[in-house]
PDB file of C-alpha atoms in Angstrom:
ATOM      1  CA  UNK A   1      -2.236 -12.107 -54.094  1.00  0.00           C
ATOM      2  CA  UNK A   2       1.469 -12.264 -53.430  1.00  0.00           C
ATOM      3  CA  UNK A   3       4.441 -10.060 -52.702  1.00  0.00           C
ATOM      4  CA  UNK A   4       3.550  -6.463 -53.512  1.00  0.00           C
ATOM      5  CA  UNK A   5      -0.186  -7.007 -53.070  1.00  0.00           C
ATOM      6  CA  UNK A   6      -0.419  -6.193 -49.364  1.00  0.00           C
ATOM      7  CA  UNK A   7      -3.027  -3.484 -49.970  1.00  0.00           C
ATOM      8  CA  UNK A   8      -5.078  -5.187 -52.705  1.00  0.00           C
ATOM      9  CA  UNK A   9      -8.214  -5.134 -50.530  1.00  0.00           C
ATOM     10  CA  UNK A  10      -8.130  -1.316 -50.581  1.00  0.00           C
ATOM     11  CA  UNK A  11      -8.850  -1.342 -54.339  1.00  0.00           C
ATOM     12  CA  UNK A  12     -11.195  -2.997 -56.822  1.00  0.00           C
ATOM     13  CA  UNK A  13     -10.666  -3.814 -60.512  1.00  0.00           C
ATOM     14  CA  UNK A  14     -13.638  -2.880 -62.656  1.00  0.00           C
ATOM     15  CA  UNK A  15     -12.940  -3.777 -66.264  1.00  0.00           C
ATOM     16  CA  UNK A  16      -9.641  -2.092 -67.032  1.00  0.00           C
ATOM     17  CA  UNK A  17      -9.902   0.463 -64.183  1.00  0.00           C
ATOM     18  CA  UNK A  18      -8.380   0.283 -60.704  1.00  0.00           C
ATOM     19  CA  UNK A  19     -10.882   1.923 -58.332  1.00  0.00           C
ATOM     20  CA  UNK A  20     -10.820   2.924 -54.706  1.00  0.00           C
ATOM     21  CA  UNK A  21     -12.432   0.490 -52.321  1.00  0.00           C
ATOM     22  CA  UNK A  22     -11.883   2.585 -49.163  1.00  0.00           C
ATOM     23  CA  UNK A  23     -11.578   6.072 -47.723  1.00  0.00           C
ATOM     24  CA  UNK A  24      -7.951   7.091 -47.376  1.00  0.00           C
ATOM     25  CA  UNK A  25      -6.298   9.302 -44.784  1.00  0.00           C
ATOM     26  CA  UNK A  26      -2.968  10.725 -45.834  1.00  0.00           C
ATOM     27  CA  UNK A  27      -1.781  11.049 -42.215  1.00  0.00           C
ATOM     28  CA  UNK A  28      -2.557   7.410 -41.395  1.00  0.00           C
ATOM     29  CA  UNK A  29      -1.092   5.896 -44.572  1.00  0.00           C
ATOM     30  CA  UNK A  30      -0.229   7.592 -47.826  1.00  0.00           C
ATOM     31  CA  UNK A  31       1.355   4.777 -49.862  1.00  0.00           C
ATOM     32  CA  UNK A  32      -0.306   1.535 -50.895  1.00  0.00           C
ATOM     33  CA  UNK A  33       1.079  -1.517 -52.671  1.00  0.00           C
ATOM     34  CA  UNK A  34      -1.058  -3.501 -55.122  1.00  0.00           C
ATOM     35  CA  UNK A  35      -0.237  -6.483 -57.277  1.00  0.00           C
ATOM     36  CA  UNK A  36      -2.062  -6.686 -60.573  1.00  0.00           C
ATOM     37  CA  UNK A  37      -1.958  -9.671 -62.878  1.00  0.00           C
ATOM     38  CA  UNK A  38      -3.332 -10.174 -66.355  1.00  0.00           C
ATOM     39  CA  UNK A  39      -3.700 -13.204 -68.552  1.00  0.00           C
ATOM     40  CA  UNK A  40      -4.118 -13.063 -72.317  1.00  0.00           C
ATOM     41  CA  UNK A  41      -6.295 -15.371 -74.414  1.00  0.00           C
ATOM     42  CA  UNK A  42      -3.387 -17.742 -75.059  1.00  0.00           C
ATOM     43  CA  UNK A  43      -2.863 -18.253 -71.322  1.00  0.00           C
ATOM     44  CA  UNK A  44       0.266 -16.163 -70.924  1.00  0.00           C
ATOM     45  CA  UNK A  45       0.223 -14.018 -67.800  1.00  0.00           C
ATOM     46  CA  UNK A  46       2.129 -11.232 -66.211  1.00  0.00           C
ATOM     47  CA  UNK A  47       2.016  -9.791 -62.683  1.00  0.00           C
ATOM     48  CA  UNK A  48       3.359  -6.433 -61.599  1.00  0.00           C
ATOM     49  CA  UNK A  49       3.436  -4.635 -58.243  1.00  0.00           C
ATOM     50  CA  UNK A  50       2.468  -0.972 -58.216  1.00  0.00           C
ATOM     51  CA  UNK A  51       2.917   1.655 -55.556  1.00  0.00           C
ATOM     52  CA  UNK A  52       0.010   4.081 -55.247  1.00  0.00           C
ATOM     53  CA  UNK A  53       0.575   7.375 -53.445  1.00  0.00           C
ATOM     54  CA  UNK A  54      -2.327   9.340 -51.960  1.00  0.00           C
ATOM     55  CA  UNK A  55      -2.030  13.130 -52.020  1.00  0.00           C
ATOM     56  CA  UNK A  56      -2.582  15.166 -48.872  1.00  0.00           C
ATOM     57  CA  UNK A  57      -5.794  17.221 -48.818  1.00  0.00           C
ATOM     58  CA  UNK A  58      -4.772  20.171 -46.664  1.00  0.00           C
ATOM     59  CA  UNK A  59      -8.239  21.694 -46.923  1.00  0.00           C
ATOM     60  CA  UNK A  60      -9.761  18.794 -44.978  1.00  0.00           C
ATOM     61  CA  UNK A  61     -10.835  18.983 -41.333  1.00  0.00           C
ATOM     62  CA  UNK A  62     -10.101  15.391 -40.319  1.00  0.00           C
ATOM     63  CA  UNK A  63     -10.792  15.893 -36.585  1.00  0.00           C
ATOM     64  CA  UNK A  64     -13.935  17.988 -37.247  1.00  0.00           C
ATOM     65  CA  UNK A  65     -12.819  20.816 -34.969  1.00  0.00           C
ATOM     66  CA  UNK A  66     -13.574  23.659 -37.374  1.00  0.00           C
ATOM     67  CA  UNK A  67      -9.991  24.231 -38.576  1.00  0.00           C
ATOM     68  CA  UNK A  68      -8.473  22.879 -41.779  1.00  0.00           C
ATOM     69  CA  UNK A  69      -5.312  20.819 -41.744  1.00  0.00           C
ATOM     70  CA  UNK A  70      -3.419  23.764 -43.250  1.00  0.00           C
ATOM     71  CA  UNK A  71      -4.642  26.116 -40.508  1.00  0.00           C
ATOM     72  CA  UNK A  72      -3.794  23.645 -37.754  1.00  0.00           C
ATOM     73  CA  UNK A  73      -0.323  22.764 -38.969  1.00  0.00           C
ATOM     74  CA  UNK A  74       0.801  26.047 -40.532  1.00  0.00           C
ATOM     75  CA  UNK A  75      -0.931  28.754 -38.480  1.00  0.00           C
ATOM     76  CA  UNK A  76      -1.748  27.452 -34.994  1.00  0.00           C
ATOM     77  CA  UNK A  77       0.730  24.591 -34.474  1.00  0.00           C
ATOM     78  CA  UNK A  78      -2.051  22.198 -33.454  1.00  0.00           C
ATOM     79  CA  UNK A  79      -2.874  18.636 -34.464  1.00  0.00           C
ATOM     80  CA  UNK A  80      -5.288  17.995 -37.315  1.00  0.00           C
ATOM     81  CA  UNK A  81      -5.949  14.576 -35.760  1.00  0.00           C
ATOM     82  CA  UNK A  82      -6.943  15.817 -32.269  1.00  0.00           C
ATOM     83  CA  UNK A  83      -9.902  18.202 -31.880  1.00  0.00           C
ATOM     84  CA  UNK A  84      -8.516  19.553 -28.560  1.00  0.00           C
ATOM     85  CA  UNK A  85      -4.769  19.751 -29.180  1.00  0.00           C
ATOM     86  CA  UNK A  86      -3.893  21.341 -25.823  1.00  0.00           C
ATOM     87  CA  UNK A  87      -6.331  19.181 -23.786  1.00  0.00           C
ATOM     88  CA  UNK A  88      -7.834  22.220 -22.076  1.00  0.00           C
ATOM     89  CA  UNK A  89     -11.452  21.196 -22.604  1.00  0.00           C
ATOM     90  CA  UNK A  90     -12.093  23.534 -25.546  1.00  0.00           C
ATOM     91  CA  UNK A  91     -12.129  22.334 -29.147  1.00  0.00           C
ATOM     92  CA  UNK A  92      -9.452  24.002 -31.325  1.00  0.00           C
ATOM     93  CA  UNK A  93     -11.804  25.668 -33.826  1.00  0.00           C
ATOM     94  CA  UNK A  94     -13.981  27.420 -31.225  1.00  0.00           C
ATOM     95  CA  UNK A  95     -10.836  28.427 -29.325  1.00  0.00           C
ATOM     96  CA  UNK A  96      -9.750  30.384 -32.401  1.00  0.00           C
ATOM     97  CA  UNK A  97     -13.104  31.464 -33.826  1.00  0.00           C
ATOM     98  CA  UNK A  98     -15.174  32.139 -30.692  1.00  0.00           C
ATOM     99  CA  UNK A  99     -13.068  32.393 -27.529  1.00  0.00           C
ATOM    100  CA  UNK A 100      -9.949  34.030 -29.019  1.00  0.00           C
ATOM    101  CA  UNK A 101      -7.758  31.711 -26.943  1.00  0.00           C
ATOM    102  CA  UNK A 102      -4.644  29.861 -28.084  1.00  0.00           C
ATOM    103  CA  UNK A 103      -5.507  26.288 -29.170  1.00  0.00           C
ATOM    104  CA  UNK A 104      -1.892  25.194 -28.628  1.00  0.00           C
ATOM    105  CA  UNK A 105      -1.717  26.400 -25.004  1.00  0.00           C
ATOM    106  CA  UNK A 106      -4.011  24.969 -22.316  1.00  0.00           C
ATOM    107  CA  UNK A 107      -3.923  28.151 -20.219  1.00  0.00           C
ATOM    108  CA  UNK A 108      -3.832  31.141 -22.567  1.00  0.00           C
ATOM    109  CA  UNK A 109      -3.646  33.786 -19.831  1.00  0.00           C
ATOM    110  CA  UNK A 110      -1.154  31.789 -17.712  1.00  0.00           C
ATOM    111  CA  UNK A 111      -3.203  32.043 -14.503  1.00  0.00           C
ATOM    112  CA  UNK A 112      -2.994  28.334 -13.647  1.00  0.00           C
ATOM    113  CA  UNK A 113      -6.558  27.530 -14.747  1.00  0.00           C
ATOM    114  CA  UNK A 114      -7.155  25.847 -18.141  1.00  0.00           C
ATOM    115  CA  UNK A 115      -9.153  27.778 -20.723  1.00  0.00           C
ATOM    116  CA  UNK A 116     -11.941  25.167 -20.822  1.00  0.00           C
ATOM    117  CA  UNK A 117     -12.395  25.246 -17.040  1.00  0.00           C
ATOM    118  CA  UNK A 118     -12.526  29.038 -17.099  1.00  0.00           C
ATOM    119  CA  UNK A 119     -15.112  28.933 -19.876  1.00  0.00           C
ATOM    120  CA  UNK A 120     -17.206  26.352 -18.000  1.00  0.00           C
ATOM    121  CA  UNK A 121     -17.388  28.614 -14.945  1.00  0.00           C
ATOM    122  CA  UNK A 122     -17.877  31.846 -16.921  1.00  0.00           C
ATOM    123  CA  UNK A 123     -14.440  33.314 -16.297  1.00  0.00           C
ATOM    124  CA  UNK A 124     -12.427  35.151 -18.908  1.00  0.00           C
ATOM    125  CA  UNK A 125      -9.651  32.862 -20.224  1.00  0.00           C
ATOM    126  CA  UNK A 126      -7.851  35.998 -21.424  1.00  0.00           C
ATOM    127  CA  UNK A 127      -7.704  37.662 -17.980  1.00  0.00           C
ATOM    128  CA  UNK A 128      -5.916  36.490 -14.846  1.00  0.00           C
ATOM    129  CA  UNK A 129      -8.704  35.864 -12.331  1.00  0.00           C
ATOM    130  CA  UNK A 130      -6.825  33.277 -10.246  1.00  0.00           C
ATOM    131  CA  UNK A 131      -6.685  35.342  -7.032  1.00  0.00           C
ATOM    132  CA  UNK A 132     -10.338  36.398  -7.184  1.00  0.00           C
ATOM    133  CA  UNK A 133     -13.060  34.605  -5.192  1.00  0.00           C
ATOM    134  CA  UNK A 134     -16.138  34.387  -7.427  1.00  0.00           C
ATOM    135  CA  UNK A 135     -18.422  32.778  -4.833  1.00  0.00           C
ATOM    136  CA  UNK A 136     -17.100  34.586  -1.761  1.00  0.00           C
ATOM    137  CA  UNK A 137     -16.256  31.398   0.147  1.00  0.00           C
ATOM    138  CA  UNK A 138     -12.676  32.501   0.965  1.00  0.00           C
ATOM    139  CA  UNK A 139     -11.127  30.114  -1.564  1.00  0.00           C
ATOM    140  CA  UNK A 140      -9.563  31.750  -4.602  1.00  0.00           C
ATOM    141  CA  UNK A 141     -10.672  30.702  -8.065  1.00  0.00           C
ATOM    142  CA  UNK A 142      -7.294  28.975  -8.502  1.00  0.00           C
ATOM    143  CA  UNK A 143      -7.730  27.073  -5.207  1.00  0.00           C
ATOM    144  CA  UNK A 144     -11.200  26.015  -6.346  1.00  0.00           C
ATOM    145  CA  UNK A 145      -9.736  24.689  -9.610  1.00  0.00           C
ATOM    146  CA  UNK A 146      -6.949  22.846  -7.790  1.00  0.00           C
ATOM    147  CA  UNK A 147      -9.402  21.219  -5.359  1.00  0.00           C
ATOM    148  CA  UNK A 148     -12.004  20.390  -8.015  1.00  0.00           C
ATOM    149  CA  UNK A 149     -14.696  22.527  -6.370  1.00  0.00           C
ATOM    150  CA  UNK A 150     -17.214  24.800  -8.031  1.00  0.00           C
ATOM    151  CA  UNK A 151     -15.952  28.403  -7.917  1.00  0.00           C
ATOM    152  CA  UNK A 152     -19.540  29.625  -8.303  1.00  0.00           C
ATOM    153  CA  UNK A 153     -20.902  27.658  -5.295  1.00  0.00           C
ATOM    154  CA  UNK A 154     -19.969  28.380  -1.670  1.00  0.00           C
ATOM    155  CA  UNK A 155     -20.830  24.766  -0.778  1.00  0.00           C
ATOM    156  CA  UNK A 156     -19.896  22.550  -3.737  1.00  0.00           C
ATOM    157  CA  UNK A 157     -21.160  19.297  -2.228  1.00  0.00           C
ATOM    158  CA  UNK A 158     -24.222  20.955  -0.640  1.00  0.00           C
ATOM    159  CA  UNK A 159     -23.645  19.397   2.800  1.00  0.00           C
ATOM    160  CA  UNK A 160     -24.244  22.595   4.738  1.00  0.00           C
ATOM    161  CA  UNK A 161     -20.547  23.434   5.184  1.00  0.00           C
ATOM    162  CA  UNK A 162     -18.722  25.914   2.968  1.00  0.00           C
ATOM    163  CA  UNK A 163     -15.861  24.677   0.822  1.00  0.00           C
ATOM    164  CA  UNK A 164     -13.497  26.838   2.867  1.00  0.00           C
ATOM    165  CA  UNK A 165     -14.733  25.399   6.198  1.00  0.00           C
ATOM    166  CA  UNK A 166     -14.256  21.849   4.915  1.00  0.00           C
ATOM    167  CA  UNK A 167     -10.743  22.620   3.668  1.00  0.00           C
ATOM    168  CA  UNK A 168      -9.848  24.125   7.076  1.00  0.00           C
ATOM    169  CA  UNK A 169     -11.232  21.006   8.781  1.00  0.00           C
ATOM    170  CA  UNK A 170      -9.235  18.697   6.490  1.00  0.00           C
ATOM    171  CA  UNK A 171     -12.366  17.419   4.741  1.00  0.00           C
ATOM    172  CA  UNK A 172     -13.033  16.984   1.030  1.00  0.00           C
ATOM    173  CA  UNK A 173     -15.374  19.787  -0.126  1.00  0.00           C
ATOM    174  CA  UNK A 174     -16.508  17.633  -3.056  1.00  0.00           C
ATOM    175  CA  UNK A 175     -17.606  14.683  -0.874  1.00  0.00           C
ATOM    176  CA  UNK A 176     -20.974  15.115   0.798  1.00  0.00           C
ATOM    177  CA  UNK A 177     -20.274  12.263   3.210  1.00  0.00           C
TER     178      UNK A 177
END
């Protein structure tokens, strides 16, 4: 222990080998300081601080979203620490590999509805369907998103009044009471 040994607990000495005692993440911390001391048979000792640098593994998928760090940082401009970089409700990897949407933009088609919301309600996040009325209740898909109602249900809260009728009456179409 002592100055230079701030990260000693991250390592273990086994014989004459310094071994890892932890899992390292380059993005969280890539340099560690250890203090190693040795004493010879006559009782003389020496202590020296060492700086250990961890290399970045760009092939890793730290956030488990299906994209490597290299893909996220170099190709898509997303975070390798956040599985949903644009906070649209779709994980970055599936956005690229399944949905063909942009993982760095919450609303790929620019229609005012996030890609994840469109996917949840079976819309096409690559086509502007904001003005359409999927359930025929006289509220556009965009209005349904903005109000938090179900664009596939005429009566989101199932109280016997259509979402549109409740909006016209100044009521909350998501509140059954």
